[in-house]
């Protein structure tokens, strides 16, 4: 049964959401709701867990510092900091479950380093996530003693104001967790974003490879097999029935034309020759000519960008023009391409019915993911009945 005091939020159930997207808790009330009970459970369980974390942190630091005169002191600290990361992960999971605090996981340290043992040792010693977790475990013990000492009698004698005490103490824990257990800086967050984007790129490449294999198997390959069989039969009938053989050869000639057309279409879908030979302006004009809606193309580029960026820009515009042909009911459209600083800008407009979005199955969500994977942006402005404007940005890289 749904709790009537719970305020739904888009980040519920998503442990990878950032603090800015965390759910808004309902205000504390005299009647204890599930949020208050979760906060009480967190505060009471923090005391025994903080003892474990404090003992681990102090023991690791004391042993490591005492043994620095030997060869095992620094490696012991480096290994202990990696272990502290595991404690931080457990605390973040507990905070997500009981305090509704959503914090991104920091990027993991590499298991193996190209520089060998000394690179592993240096990366472990300078790990900011591990050091801040150790600091969190050290300062949390006195705080957890205080909260435990307040919460335990409050359960018995301060029942009317217990929700407000729990909320105040839990908010202090939330602030401590966000300050010390979040990713260390913007670089950590950027690494996490790039790891996610890499997965998108890999999935997209695999999907494209499957599409090419399917098109070859079902299209040109099947026609070439039929062509070979037809020519074999024509060869057998060449002396017995020349007229029938000539008819078979004529049919085989038609199959060759169809197979060549399918191969051209497939090659255009992989990377059109006009894009390689003449650049983005000519390639976009070519794809615009195939659109069912009149399209005006304007390209103002001082030079050609890198091949990968040029290809992404081409396929982005091609997909958008296909959407215009299929869904927009527009009478005209335009494509504008220009360079602004270190960004390649694309804008595709139409005067259709509007209402396009990233979640309506028009392929725009996939385009947004592809552009995001290369540090690009994808913005859709499509009010109902007022046409659609899609603006995309790509990083500009000079052609090698």
Coordinates of C-alpha atoms in Angstrom, one line a residue:
X1 CA 0.0 0.0 0.0
X2 CA 1.4 3.4 -0.9
X3 CA 2.3 5.7 2.0
X4 CA 0.0 8.8 1.9
X5 CA 2.8 11.0 3.2
X6 CA 5.3 10.0 0.5
X7 CA 6.0 12.6 -2.2
X8 CA 6.8 10.8 -5.5
X9 CA 9.9 11.9 -7.3
X10 CA 11.5 11.0 -10.5
X11 CA 14.6 9.8 -8.7
X12 CA 12.9 7.2 -6.5
X13 CA 14.6 3.9 -7.1
X14 CA 17.5 5.4 -9.1
X15 CA 20.7 5.1 -7.0
X16 CA 22.7 6.9 -9.7
X17 CA 20.8 10.2 -9.4
X18 CA 22.6 13.3 -8.2
X19 CA 21.9 15.3 -5.1
X20 CA 20.2 18.0 -7.1
X21 CA 17.6 15.4 -8.1
X22 CA 17.0 13.9 -4.6
X23 CA 13.4 13.5 -3.5
X24 CA 11.8 16.2 -1.3
X25 CA 10.9 14.7 2.0
X26 CA 7.5 15.6 3.6
X27 CA 7.6 17.8 6.6
X28 CA 8.0 16.2 10.0
X29 CA 4.7 15.6 11.8
X30 CA 3.7 14.5 15.2
X31 CA 2.2 11.3 13.8
X32 CA 5.2 9.1 12.9
X33 CA 5.2 8.1 9.2
X34 CA 7.5 5.7 7.4
X35 CA 10.1 8.4 6.7
X36 CA 10.5 9.1 10.4
X37 CA 10.8 5.5 11.3
X38 CA 13.5 5.1 8.6
X39 CA 15.4 8.0 10.0
X40 CA 15.1 6.6 13.6
X41 CA 16.4 3.2 12.3
X42 CA 19.3 5.0 10.6
X43 CA 20.3 7.0 13.7
X44 CA 20.1 4.0 16.1
X45 CA 22.1 1.7 13.7
X46 CA 24.8 4.3 13.1
X47 CA 26.3 3.8 16.6
X48 CA 27.4 0.1 16.2
X49 CA 28.4 0.6 12.6
X50 CA 30.4 3.7 13.4
X51 CA 32.4 1.7 16.0
X52 CA 33.4 -0.7 13.2
X53 CA 34.3 2.1 10.8
X54 CA 36.3 4.0 13.5
X55 CA 38.2 0.9 14.6
X56 CA 39.1 0.1 11.0
X57 CA 40.2 3.7 10.1
X58 CA 42.3 4.2 13.3
X59 CA 43.9 0.8 13.1
X60 CA 44.8 1.1 9.5
X61 CA 46.3 4.6 10.0
X62 CA 48.2 3.6 13.2
X63 CA 49.6 0.5 11.7
X64 CA 50.5 2.2 8.4
X65 CA 52.1 5.1 10.1
X66 CA 54.0 2.9 12.6
X67 CA 55.3 0.7 9.8
X68 CA 56.3 3.4 7.4
X69 CA 60.0 2.8 8.4
X70 CA 59.6 -0.6 6.9
X71 CA 58.6 -1.6 3.3
X72 CA 55.0 -2.5 4.2
X73 CA 53.8 0.7 5.8
X74 CA 52.8 2.6 2.7
X75 CA 51.3 -0.4 0.9
X76 CA 49.3 -1.1 4.0
X77 CA 47.9 2.5 3.9
X78 CA 47.2 2.2 0.2
X79 CA 45.3 -1.1 0.7
X80 CA 43.5 0.3 3.7
X81 CA 42.3 3.3 1.7
X82 CA 40.9 0.9 -1.0
X83 CA 39.1 -0.9 1.8
X84 CA 37.7 2.4 3.1
X85 CA 36.1 2.8 -0.3
X86 CA 34.0 -0.4 0.4
X87 CA 32.9 1.2 3.7
X88 CA 31.9 4.3 1.9
X89 CA 29.9 2.3 -0.7
X90 CA 28.0 0.5 2.2
X91 CA 27.3 3.9 3.8
X92 CA 26.0 5.3 0.6
X93 CA 23.7 2.3 0.1
X94 CA 22.4 2.6 3.7
X95 CA 21.8 6.4 3.2
X96 CA 19.9 5.7 0.0
X97 CA 17.7 3.1 1.7
X98 CA 16.9 5.0 5.0
X99 CA 17.6 8.7 4.3
X100 CA 16.6 9.0 0.6
X101 CA 20.1 10.5 -0.1
X102 CA 21.0 9.9 -3.8
X103 CA 24.7 10.2 -4.4
X104 CA 26.7 9.1 -7.5
X105 CA 29.2 6.3 -6.9
X106 CA 32.8 7.6 -7.4
X107 CA 34.7 6.1 -10.3
X108 CA 36.7 2.9 -9.2
X109 CA 40.4 2.9 -9.0
X110 CA 42.1 0.7 -11.6
X111 CA 42.8 -2.8 -10.4
X112 CA 46.0 -3.0 -12.5
X113 CA 48.2 -0.1 -13.4
X114 CA 50.4 0.2 -16.4
X115 CA 53.2 1.4 -14.2
X116 CA 53.2 -1.7 -12.0
X117 CA 53.4 -1.8 -8.2
X118 CA 54.6 1.8 -7.7
X119 CA 51.8 3.2 -9.9
X120 CA 49.3 1.1 -7.9
X121 CA 50.8 2.4 -4.6
X122 CA 50.8 6.1 -5.7
X123 CA 47.2 5.9 -7.0
X124 CA 46.1 4.3 -3.7
X125 CA 47.9 6.9 -1.5
X126 CA 46.5 9.9 -3.3
X127 CA 43.0 8.6 -3.6
X128 CA 40.7 11.5 -2.3
X129 CA 37.7 9.2 -2.0
X130 CA 39.5 6.9 0.3
X131 CA 40.9 9.7 2.5
X132 CA 37.5 11.4 2.8
X133 CA 35.9 8.1 3.8
X134 CA 38.5 7.6 6.5
X135 CA 37.7 11.2 7.7
X136 CA 34.0 10.4 7.7
X137 CA 34.5 7.3 9.8
X138 CA 36.6 9.1 12.3
X139 CA 34.3 12.1 12.9
X140 CA 31.1 10.0 12.8
X141 CA 31.8 8.1 16.0
X142 CA 31.4 11.0 18.4
X143 CA 28.4 12.2 16.4
X144 CA 26.8 8.8 16.4
X145 CA 27.3 8.5 20.2
X146 CA 25.5 11.8 20.6
X147 CA 22.6 10.9 18.3
X148 CA 22.3 7.5 20.0
X149 CA 22.2 9.1 23.4
X150 CA 19.5 11.5 22.3
X151 CA 17.3 9.1 20.3
X152 CA 17.2 6.2 22.8
X153 CA 15.5 8.3 25.7
X154 CA 13.5 10.2 23.1
X155 CA 11.8 7.0 22.1
X156 CA 10.6 6.7 25.7
X157 CA 10.0 10.1 27.2
X158 CA 10.0 12.6 24.2
X159 CA 7.6 10.8 22.0
X160 CA 5.5 13.9 21.0
X161 CA 8.6 15.7 19.5
X162 CA 10.5 12.6 18.4
X163 CA 9.8 13.2 14.6
X164 CA 11.4 16.7 14.8
X165 CA 14.4 15.5 16.7
X166 CA 14.9 12.6 14.3
X167 CA 14.5 15.0 11.3
X168 CA 17.1 17.4 12.7
X169 CA 19.7 14.8 13.5
X170 CA 19.1 13.0 10.2
X171 CA 19.6 16.2 8.2
X172 CA 23.0 16.7 9.9
X173 CA 23.8 13.1 8.8
X174 CA 22.6 13.9 5.2
X175 CA 24.9 16.9 5.1
X176 CA 27.9 15.0 6.4
X177 CA 27.3 12.2 3.8
X178 CA 27.0 14.6 0.9
X179 CA 30.1 16.5 2.0
X180 CA 32.4 13.5 2.5
X181 CA 31.0 10.5 0.6
X182 CA 30.1 12.1 -2.7
X183 CA 32.4 11.9 -5.8
X184 CA 35.5 14.0 -5.1
X185 CA 35.1 16.7 -7.7
X186 CA 33.9 17.5 -11.2
X187 CA 36.6 15.3 -12.7
X188 CA 35.1 12.3 -10.9
X189 CA 31.7 13.0 -12.1
X190 CA 33.0 13.6 -15.6
X191 CA 34.7 10.2 -15.6
X192 CA 31.4 8.6 -14.5
X193 CA 29.6 10.3 -17.4
X194 CA 32.3 9.2 -19.9
X195 CA 32.0 5.6 -18.7
X196 CA 28.3 5.7 -19.2
X197 CA 28.7 7.3 -22.7
X198 CA 31.2 4.6 -23.6
X199 CA 28.5 2.0 -23.0
X200 CA 26.1 3.9 -25.3
X201 CA 28.7 4.1 -28.0
X202 CA 29.4 0.3 -27.8
X203 CA 25.7 -0.5 -27.8
X204 CA 25.1 1.7 -30.8
X205 CA 28.0 0.2 -32.7
X206 CA 26.7 -3.3 -32.0
X207 CA 23.2 -2.4 -33.1
X208 CA 24.5 -0.9 -36.3
X209 CA 26.6 -4.0 -37.0
X210 CA 23.6 -6.2 -36.5
X211 CA 21.5 -4.0 -38.9
X212 CA 24.2 -4.2 -41.6
X213 CA 24.5 -7.9 -41.2
X214 CA 20.7 -8.3 -41.4
X215 CA 20.4 -6.1 -44.5
X216 CA 23.1 -8.0 -46.3
X217 CA 21.6 -11.3 -45.4
X218 CA 18.0 -10.5 -46.3
X219 CA 18.7 -8.2 -49.2
X220 CA 21.7 -8.3 -51.5
X221 CA 23.0 -11.7 -50.4
X222 CA 19.6 -13.4 -51.1
X223 CA 19.5 -11.7 -54.5
X224 CA 23.0 -12.8 -55.4
X225 CA 22.1 -16.4 -54.5
X226 CA 19.0 -16.3 -56.7
X227 CA 21.2 -14.7 -59.5
X228 CA 23.7 -17.6 -59.3
X229 CA 21.0 -20.2 -59.4
X230 CA 19.3 -18.4 -62.4
X231 CA 22.6 -18.2 -64.3
X232 CA 23.2 -21.9 -63.6
X233 CA 19.8 -22.9 -65.0
X234 CA 20.3 -20.6 -68.0
X235 CA 23.7 -22.2 -68.7
X236 CA 22.1 -25.7 -68.7
X237 CA 19.3 -24.5 -71.2
X238 CA 21.6 -22.5 -73.4
X239 CA 21.9 -25.4 -76.0
X240 CA 18.5 -27.1 -75.5
X241 CA 16.3 -24.0 -75.4
X242 CA 18.1 -20.7 -76.3
X243 CA 14.9 -18.6 -76.0
X244 CA 14.3 -19.8 -72.4
X245 CA 18.0 -19.3 -71.6
X246 CA 17.8 -15.7 -73.0
X247 CA 14.8 -15.0 -70.8
X248 CA 16.6 -16.3 -67.7
X249 CA 19.6 -14.2 -68.5
X250 CA 17.3 -11.2 -68.8
X251 CA 15.8 -11.9 -65.4
X252 CA 19.3 -12.3 -64.0
X253 CA 20.2 -8.9 -65.4
X254 CA 17.3 -7.4 -63.5
X255 CA 18.4 -9.2 -60.3
X256 CA 21.9 -7.7 -60.7
X257 CA 20.4 -4.2 -61.0
X258 CA 18.3 -4.6 -57.9
X259 CA 21.2 -6.1 -55.9
X260 CA 23.4 -3.1 -56.9
X261 CA 20.8 -0.7 -55.8
X262 CA 20.4 -2.4 -52.5
X263 CA 24.2 -2.3 -52.0
X264 CA 24.3 1.4 -52.9
X265 CA 21.5 2.0 -50.3
X266 CA 23.4 0.0 -47.7
X267 CA 26.6 1.9 -48.4
X268 CA 24.8 5.2 -48.2
X269 CA 23.5 4.1 -44.8
X270 CA 27.0 3.2 -43.6
X271 CA 28.8 6.3 -45.0
X272 CA 27.6 7.9 -48.2
X273 CA 30.2 8.5 -50.9
X274 CA 29.1 12.1 -51.4
X275 CA 29.9 12.9 -47.8
X276 CA 33.4 11.6 -48.2
X277 CA 34.0 13.2 -51.5
X278 CA 32.3 16.6 -51.2
X279 CA 31.6 17.2 -47.6
X280 CA 28.6 18.0 -45.3
X281 CA 27.0 20.6 -47.5
X282 CA 26.6 18.4 -50.5
X283 CA 25.7 15.4 -48.5
X284 CA 22.9 17.2 -46.6
X285 CA 21.6 18.6 -49.9
X286 CA 21.5 15.1 -51.3
X287 CA 19.5 13.7 -48.3
X288 CA 17.2 16.8 -48.3
X289 CA 16.4 16.0 -52.0
X290 CA 15.0 12.6 -50.9
X291 CA 12.7 14.2 -48.3
X292 CA 9.0 14.3 -49.1
X293 CA 8.9 17.9 -47.8
X294 CA 10.7 20.8 -49.6
X295 CA 13.9 21.4 -47.5
X296 CA 16.2 24.5 -47.7
X297 CA 19.8 23.7 -46.7
X298 CA 22.2 26.4 -45.5
X299 CA 25.7 25.4 -44.5
X300 CA 28.2 28.0 -43.4
X301 CA 31.4 26.1 -42.5
X302 CA 34.9 27.5 -42.9
X303 CA 36.4 24.1 -43.2
X304 CA 35.4 20.4 -42.9
X305 CA 35.3 19.0 -39.4
X306 CA 36.8 15.6 -38.4
X307 CA 35.3 12.6 -40.3
X308 CA 33.6 11.2 -37.2
X309 CA 31.9 14.5 -36.3
X310 CA 30.9 15.0 -39.9
X311 CA 29.4 11.5 -40.1
X312 CA 27.4 12.0 -36.8
X313 CA 26.1 15.4 -38.1
X314 CA 25.0 13.8 -41.4
X315 CA 23.2 10.9 -39.8
X316 CA 21.5 13.2 -37.2
X317 CA 20.1 15.5 -39.9
X318 CA 19.2 12.4 -42.0
X319 CA 17.2 10.9 -39.2
X320 CA 15.5 14.2 -38.4
X321 CA 14.4 14.6 -42.1
X322 CA 13.0 11.1 -42.1
X323 CA 11.0 12.0 -39.0
X324 CA 9.7 15.1 -40.9
X325 CA 8.7 12.9 -43.8
X326 CA 6.9 10.3 -41.7
X327 CA 5.4 12.3 -38.8
X328 CA 5.4 16.1 -39.1
X329 CA 2.7 16.8 -41.8
X330 CA 4.8 19.8 -42.7
X331 CA 4.8 21.8 -45.9
X332 CA 8.4 23.0 -45.7
X333 CA 11.5 22.5 -43.6
X334 CA 15.0 24.0 -43.3
X335 CA 18.4 22.7 -42.2
X336 CA 21.1 25.1 -41.0
X337 CA 24.7 24.1 -40.2
X338 CA 27.3 26.5 -38.9
X339 CA 30.4 26.7 -36.6
X340 CA 30.3 28.6 -33.4
X341 CA 33.6 28.7 -31.6
X342 CA 34.6 25.1 -30.9
X343 CA 31.1 23.7 -31.6
X344 CA 29.4 22.5 -34.7
X345 CA 25.8 23.7 -34.7
X346 CA 22.8 22.0 -36.4
X347 CA 19.3 23.2 -36.5
X348 CA 16.4 21.5 -38.3
X349 CA 13.0 23.2 -38.4
X350 CA 9.6 22.4 -39.9
X351 CA 6.1 24.0 -39.9
X352 CA 4.3 20.8 -39.1
X353 CA 1.9 19.8 -36.3
X354 CA 4.6 19.7 -33.6
X355 CA 4.3 17.6 -30.4
X356 CA 7.6 15.8 -30.9
X357 CA 9.5 14.7 -27.8
X358 CA 12.3 12.4 -26.8
X359 CA 9.9 9.8 -25.4
X360 CA 7.4 9.2 -28.2
X361 CA 9.2 6.6 -30.2
X362 CA 10.4 8.8 -33.1
X363 CA 14.1 7.9 -32.8
X364 CA 15.0 11.2 -31.1
X365 CA 15.9 9.6 -27.8
X366 CA 18.5 7.5 -29.7
X367 CA 19.9 10.6 -31.4
X368 CA 20.1 12.4 -28.0
X369 CA 22.1 9.4 -26.6
X370 CA 24.4 9.3 -29.6
X371 CA 25.2 13.0 -29.4
X372 CA 25.6 12.8 -25.6
X373 CA 28.1 10.0 -26.1
X374 CA 30.4 12.4 -28.0
X375 CA 29.9 15.4 -25.6
X376 CA 27.1 16.9 -27.7
X377 CA 23.7 18.4 -26.9
X378 CA 20.3 17.7 -28.4
X379 CA 17.4 20.0 -27.7
X380 CA 13.8 19.7 -29.0
X381 CA 11.3 22.6 -29.1
X382 CA 8.0 21.3 -30.4
X383 CA 4.8 22.9 -29.1
X384 CA 1.6 21.4 -30.4
X385 CA 0.5 22.9 -33.7
X386 CA 3.5 25.2 -34.0
X387 CA 6.1 23.1 -35.8
X388 CA 9.3 21.6 -34.5
X389 CA 12.8 23.0 -34.0
X390 CA 15.6 20.7 -33.1
X391 CA 19.0 22.1 -32.2
X392 CA 22.0 19.9 -31.9
X393 CA 25.6 20.7 -30.9
X394 CA 28.7 18.7 -31.6
X395 CA 32.3 19.3 -30.5
X396 CA 34.3 20.7 -33.4
X397 CA 37.5 18.8 -34.2
X398 CA 39.7 19.8 -37.1
X399 CA 40.1 17.3 -39.9
X400 CA 43.3 15.4 -39.5

